[in-house]
XYZ file of C-alpha atoms in Angstrom:
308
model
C 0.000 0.000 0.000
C 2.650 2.455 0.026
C 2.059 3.818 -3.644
C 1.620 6.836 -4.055
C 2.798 8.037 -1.468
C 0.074 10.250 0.670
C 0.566 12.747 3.380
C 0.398 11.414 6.620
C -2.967 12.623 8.010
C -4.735 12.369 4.835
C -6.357 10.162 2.083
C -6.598 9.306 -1.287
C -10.149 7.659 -3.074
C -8.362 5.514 -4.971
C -6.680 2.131 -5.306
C -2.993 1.507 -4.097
C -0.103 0.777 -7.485
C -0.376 -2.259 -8.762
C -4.251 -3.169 -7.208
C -7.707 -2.451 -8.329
C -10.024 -1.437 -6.093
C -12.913 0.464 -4.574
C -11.711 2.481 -1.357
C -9.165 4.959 0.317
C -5.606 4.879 0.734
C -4.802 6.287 3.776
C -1.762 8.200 4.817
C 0.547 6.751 7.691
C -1.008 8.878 10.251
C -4.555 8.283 9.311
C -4.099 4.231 9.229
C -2.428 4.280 12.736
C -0.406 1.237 11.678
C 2.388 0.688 14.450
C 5.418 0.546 12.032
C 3.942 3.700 9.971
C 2.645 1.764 6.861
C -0.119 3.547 4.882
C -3.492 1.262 4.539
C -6.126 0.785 2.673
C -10.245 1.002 3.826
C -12.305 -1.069 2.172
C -15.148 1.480 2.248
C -15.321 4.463 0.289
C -18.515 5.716 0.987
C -20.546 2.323 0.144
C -19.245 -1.507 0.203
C -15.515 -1.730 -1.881
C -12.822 -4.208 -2.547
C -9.391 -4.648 -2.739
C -7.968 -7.002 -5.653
C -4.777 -8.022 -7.528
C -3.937 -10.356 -10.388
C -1.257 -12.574 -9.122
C 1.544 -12.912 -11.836
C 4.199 -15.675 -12.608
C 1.677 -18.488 -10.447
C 0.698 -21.480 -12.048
C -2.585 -23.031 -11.666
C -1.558 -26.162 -9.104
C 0.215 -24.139 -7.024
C 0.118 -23.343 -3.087
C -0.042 -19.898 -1.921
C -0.018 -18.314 1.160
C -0.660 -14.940 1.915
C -0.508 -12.343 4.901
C -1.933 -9.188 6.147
C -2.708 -6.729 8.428
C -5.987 -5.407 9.481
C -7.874 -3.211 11.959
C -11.112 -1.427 12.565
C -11.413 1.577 10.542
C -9.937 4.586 13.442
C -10.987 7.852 11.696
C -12.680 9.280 14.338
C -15.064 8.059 17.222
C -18.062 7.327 15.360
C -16.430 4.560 13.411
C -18.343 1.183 14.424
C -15.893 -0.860 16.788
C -15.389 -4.010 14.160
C -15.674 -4.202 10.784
C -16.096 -7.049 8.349
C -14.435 -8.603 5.219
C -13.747 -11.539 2.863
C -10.331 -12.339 0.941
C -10.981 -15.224 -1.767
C -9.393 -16.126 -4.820
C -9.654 -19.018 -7.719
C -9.405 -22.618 -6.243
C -9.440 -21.510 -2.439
C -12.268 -21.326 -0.222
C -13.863 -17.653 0.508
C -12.843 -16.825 4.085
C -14.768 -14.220 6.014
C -12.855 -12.185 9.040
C -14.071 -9.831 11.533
C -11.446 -7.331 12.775
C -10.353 -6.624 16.120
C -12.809 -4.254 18.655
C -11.018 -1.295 18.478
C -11.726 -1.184 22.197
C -8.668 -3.435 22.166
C -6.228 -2.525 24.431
C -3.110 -0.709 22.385
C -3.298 -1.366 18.951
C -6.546 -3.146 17.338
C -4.229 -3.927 14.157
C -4.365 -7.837 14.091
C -0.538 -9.459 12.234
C -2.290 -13.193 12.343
C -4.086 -13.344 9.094
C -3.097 -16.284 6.699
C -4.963 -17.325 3.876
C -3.363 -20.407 1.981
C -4.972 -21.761 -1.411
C -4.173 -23.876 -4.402
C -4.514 -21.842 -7.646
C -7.248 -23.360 -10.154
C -6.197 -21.064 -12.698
C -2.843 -19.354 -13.914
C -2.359 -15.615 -12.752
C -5.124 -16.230 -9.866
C -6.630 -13.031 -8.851
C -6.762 -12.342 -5.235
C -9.547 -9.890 -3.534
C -10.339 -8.684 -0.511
C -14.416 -7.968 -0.180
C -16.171 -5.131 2.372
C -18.887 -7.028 3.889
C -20.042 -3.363 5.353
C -22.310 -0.513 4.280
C -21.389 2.953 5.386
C -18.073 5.241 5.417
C -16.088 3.062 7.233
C -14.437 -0.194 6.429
C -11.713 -2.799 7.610
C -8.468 -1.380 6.896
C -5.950 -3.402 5.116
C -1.974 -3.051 5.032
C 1.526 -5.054 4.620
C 0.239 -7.685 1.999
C 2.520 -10.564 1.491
C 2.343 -13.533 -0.760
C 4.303 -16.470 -0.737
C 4.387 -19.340 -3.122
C 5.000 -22.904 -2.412
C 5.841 -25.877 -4.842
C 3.293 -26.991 -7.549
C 0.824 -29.564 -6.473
C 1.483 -31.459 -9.634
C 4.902 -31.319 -9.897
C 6.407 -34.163 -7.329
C 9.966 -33.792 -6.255
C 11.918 -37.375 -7.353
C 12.716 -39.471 -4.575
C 16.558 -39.710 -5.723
C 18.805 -37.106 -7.801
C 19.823 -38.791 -10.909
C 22.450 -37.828 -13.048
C 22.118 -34.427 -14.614
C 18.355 -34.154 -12.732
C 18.424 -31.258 -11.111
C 17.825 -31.501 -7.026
C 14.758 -30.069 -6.164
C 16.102 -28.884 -2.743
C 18.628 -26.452 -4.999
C 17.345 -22.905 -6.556
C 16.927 -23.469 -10.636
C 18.979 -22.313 -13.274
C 17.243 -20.242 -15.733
C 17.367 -21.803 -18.851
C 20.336 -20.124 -21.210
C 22.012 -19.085 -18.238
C 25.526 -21.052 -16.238
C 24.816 -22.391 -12.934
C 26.038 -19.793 -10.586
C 29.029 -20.318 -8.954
C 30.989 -18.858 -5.266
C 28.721 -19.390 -2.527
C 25.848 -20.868 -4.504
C 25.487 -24.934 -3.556
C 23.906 -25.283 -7.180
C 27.422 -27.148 -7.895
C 27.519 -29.079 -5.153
C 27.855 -32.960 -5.918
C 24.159 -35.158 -5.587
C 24.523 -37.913 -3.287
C 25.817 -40.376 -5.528
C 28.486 -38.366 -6.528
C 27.678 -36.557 -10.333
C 27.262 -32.774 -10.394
C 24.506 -31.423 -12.069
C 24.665 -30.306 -15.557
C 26.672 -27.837 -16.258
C 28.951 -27.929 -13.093
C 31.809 -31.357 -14.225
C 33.615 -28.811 -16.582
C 33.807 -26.364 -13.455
C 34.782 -28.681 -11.184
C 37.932 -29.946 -13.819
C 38.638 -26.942 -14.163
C 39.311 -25.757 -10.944
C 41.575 -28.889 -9.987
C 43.598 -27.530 -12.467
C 43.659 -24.218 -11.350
C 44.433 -25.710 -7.985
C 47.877 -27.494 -9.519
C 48.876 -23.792 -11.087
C 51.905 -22.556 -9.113
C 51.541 -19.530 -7.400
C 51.659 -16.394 -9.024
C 51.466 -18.025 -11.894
C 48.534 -16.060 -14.071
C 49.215 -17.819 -17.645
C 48.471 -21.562 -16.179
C 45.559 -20.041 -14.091
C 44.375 -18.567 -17.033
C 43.872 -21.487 -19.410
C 41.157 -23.106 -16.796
C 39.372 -19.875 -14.977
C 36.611 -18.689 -15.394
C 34.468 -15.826 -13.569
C 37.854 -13.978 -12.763
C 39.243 -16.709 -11.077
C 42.797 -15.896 -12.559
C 42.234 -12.544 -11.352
C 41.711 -13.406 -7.743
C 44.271 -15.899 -7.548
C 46.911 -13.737 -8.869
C 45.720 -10.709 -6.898
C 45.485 -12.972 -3.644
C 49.746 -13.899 -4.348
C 50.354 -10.194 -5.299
C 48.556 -9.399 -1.628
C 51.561 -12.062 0.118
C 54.072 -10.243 -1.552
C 52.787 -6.536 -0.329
C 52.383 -8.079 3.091
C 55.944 -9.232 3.318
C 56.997 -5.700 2.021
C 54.959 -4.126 4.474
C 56.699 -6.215 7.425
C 60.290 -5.537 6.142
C 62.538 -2.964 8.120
C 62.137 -0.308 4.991
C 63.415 2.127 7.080
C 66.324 1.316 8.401
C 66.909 -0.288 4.388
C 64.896 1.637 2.045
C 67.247 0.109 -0.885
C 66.048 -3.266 -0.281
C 62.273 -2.277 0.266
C 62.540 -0.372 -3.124
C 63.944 -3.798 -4.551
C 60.895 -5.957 -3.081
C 57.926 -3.041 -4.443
C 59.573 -3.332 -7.655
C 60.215 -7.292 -7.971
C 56.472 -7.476 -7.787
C 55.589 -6.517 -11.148
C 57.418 -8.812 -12.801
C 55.232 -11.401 -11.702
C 52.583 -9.828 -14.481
C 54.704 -8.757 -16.890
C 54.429 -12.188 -18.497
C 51.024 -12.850 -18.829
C 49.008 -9.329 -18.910
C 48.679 -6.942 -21.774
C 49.380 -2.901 -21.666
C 45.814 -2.745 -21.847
C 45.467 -4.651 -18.610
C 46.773 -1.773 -16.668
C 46.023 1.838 -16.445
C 49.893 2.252 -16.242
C 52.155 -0.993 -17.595
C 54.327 -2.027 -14.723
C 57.221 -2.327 -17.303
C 57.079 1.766 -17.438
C 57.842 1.927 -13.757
C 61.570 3.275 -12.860
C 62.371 1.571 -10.389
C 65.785 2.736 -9.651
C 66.923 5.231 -6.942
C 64.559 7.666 -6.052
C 64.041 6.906 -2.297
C 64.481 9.162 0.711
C 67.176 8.162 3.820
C 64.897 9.941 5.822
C 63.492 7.801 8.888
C 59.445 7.521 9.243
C 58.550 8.639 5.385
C 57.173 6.274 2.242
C 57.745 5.990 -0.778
C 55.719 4.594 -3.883
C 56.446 4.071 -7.433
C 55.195 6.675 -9.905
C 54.250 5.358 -13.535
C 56.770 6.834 -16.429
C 59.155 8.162 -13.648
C 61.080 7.517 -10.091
C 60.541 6.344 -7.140
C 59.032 9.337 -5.298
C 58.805 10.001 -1.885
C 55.235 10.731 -0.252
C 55.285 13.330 2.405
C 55.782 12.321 6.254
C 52.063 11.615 8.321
């Protein structure tokens, strides 16, 4: 309910984005919602309802949804309950009755479920006033939630190259994702699922690479997985520069910030780096001068940065 956006006390005779309906849209203020959601009365004058067509669900499938609702709280002649009905195709038409709103606190009610199997594709779900008059049952914070198919059954055992049910799909076109995601992860009997033996090949290969070494890494990765190796090695090799007494020995911590291209030099293309390593001078440059840093500058020396 929170398009468009209305001003906090007021109201709007109209239907929320993305619904149809007969009703008001009621600013934050006006709905009283505890968490500041706007709301929507099912009464605009006369009996209205609330309804949207439920995209991308299949007829066969389960689907839960959840609300909010209250009393209608405009003002103090507004009848203490109010009634409604939320239906839709292939579930059963279930009538509600709000909370008094001589509740203590809050009459908004955060209970409501409402689960049905779709008869149709693109089911269209309603809420119905079962009220005459200005005020209606409120509603607010719609969620819907869709379960597995009916008809579909999941196979007792993962074959080979049958997806697992239990993992999120890959759209068709697309390669299975990769990192974190457990869509490569072997099936029980030990094959991968389609898509995911080349990976797994490849990255034993990558594993054999020896370090630093970007042109073997390269002829398996994939994703940037050359990248990251290469990057993780270049990391070791700042670390250790980072440790080394360069001030006492700035020569030899010139030496070890400069032996660190050449680890690249071999494998990556000018047009790999904003500045080619192999235009660094790395010769001389570098201050005696206790406590200060030094970096190398593309096309030039060895300059020194300015004490912190």
């Amino acid at each position: 309910m929170a398009l468009p956006s209305v001003a906090t006390g007021g109201l709007l005779t109209r239907a929320p984005d993305f619904w149809q309906g007969s009703g008001d849209l009621y600013g934050s203020g006006l709905a009283k919602h505890p968490r500041n959601l706007q709301a929507f009365d099912l009464n605009p004058g006369t009996t209205g309802f609330l309804r949207q067509t439920l995209q991308n669900i299949k007829a066969g499938t389960s689907v839960t949804v959840r609300w909010d609702d209250s009393p209608n709280q405009y003002d103090a002649a507004a009848p203490d309950t109010r009634r409604y009905n939320i239906s839709a195709p292939g579930g059963t038409t279930k009538e509600l009755v709000t909370l008094p709103r001589t509740t203590v606190g809050t009459p908004w009610r955060f209970t409501n479920s409402y689960t049905f199997t779709a008869s149709t594709d693109n089911p269209v779900l309603a809420f119905t006033s079962l009220d005459t008059g200005i005020y209606g049952a409120v509603i607010a914070d719609v969620r819907v939630d869709q379960n597995a198919a009916t008809d579909t059954p999941n196979p007792e055992t993962p074959t080979t190259n049958t997806p697992d049910p239990s993992r999120p799909p890959v759209p068709s076109g697309d390669r299975p994702p990769v990192g974190n995601s457990n869509t490569c992860v072997p099936f029980s009997d030990g094959s991968m699922p389609t898509g995911c033996v080349e990976q797994t090949k490849n990255q034993q290969a990558i594993d054999n690479c020896p370090p630093g070494n970007a042109s073997c890494v390269a002829k398996y990765a994939t994703d940037g997985a050359a990248t990251k190796q290469d990057t993780a090695y270049t990391a070791g090799l700042v670390a250790g520069l980072v440790n080394k007494d360069r001030y006492s020995s700035p020569a030899n911590a010139a030496n070890a910030m400069c032996a660190i291209y050449k680890q690249h030099t071999g494998s990556y293309t000018q047009d790999q780096y904003e500045y080619a390593p192999g235009t660094w001078n790395c010769k001389g440059g570098l201050s005696d001068q206790d406590g200060e840093q030094t970096r190398p500058t593309p096309g030039g020396t060895l300059t020194q940065l300015p004490s912190s």
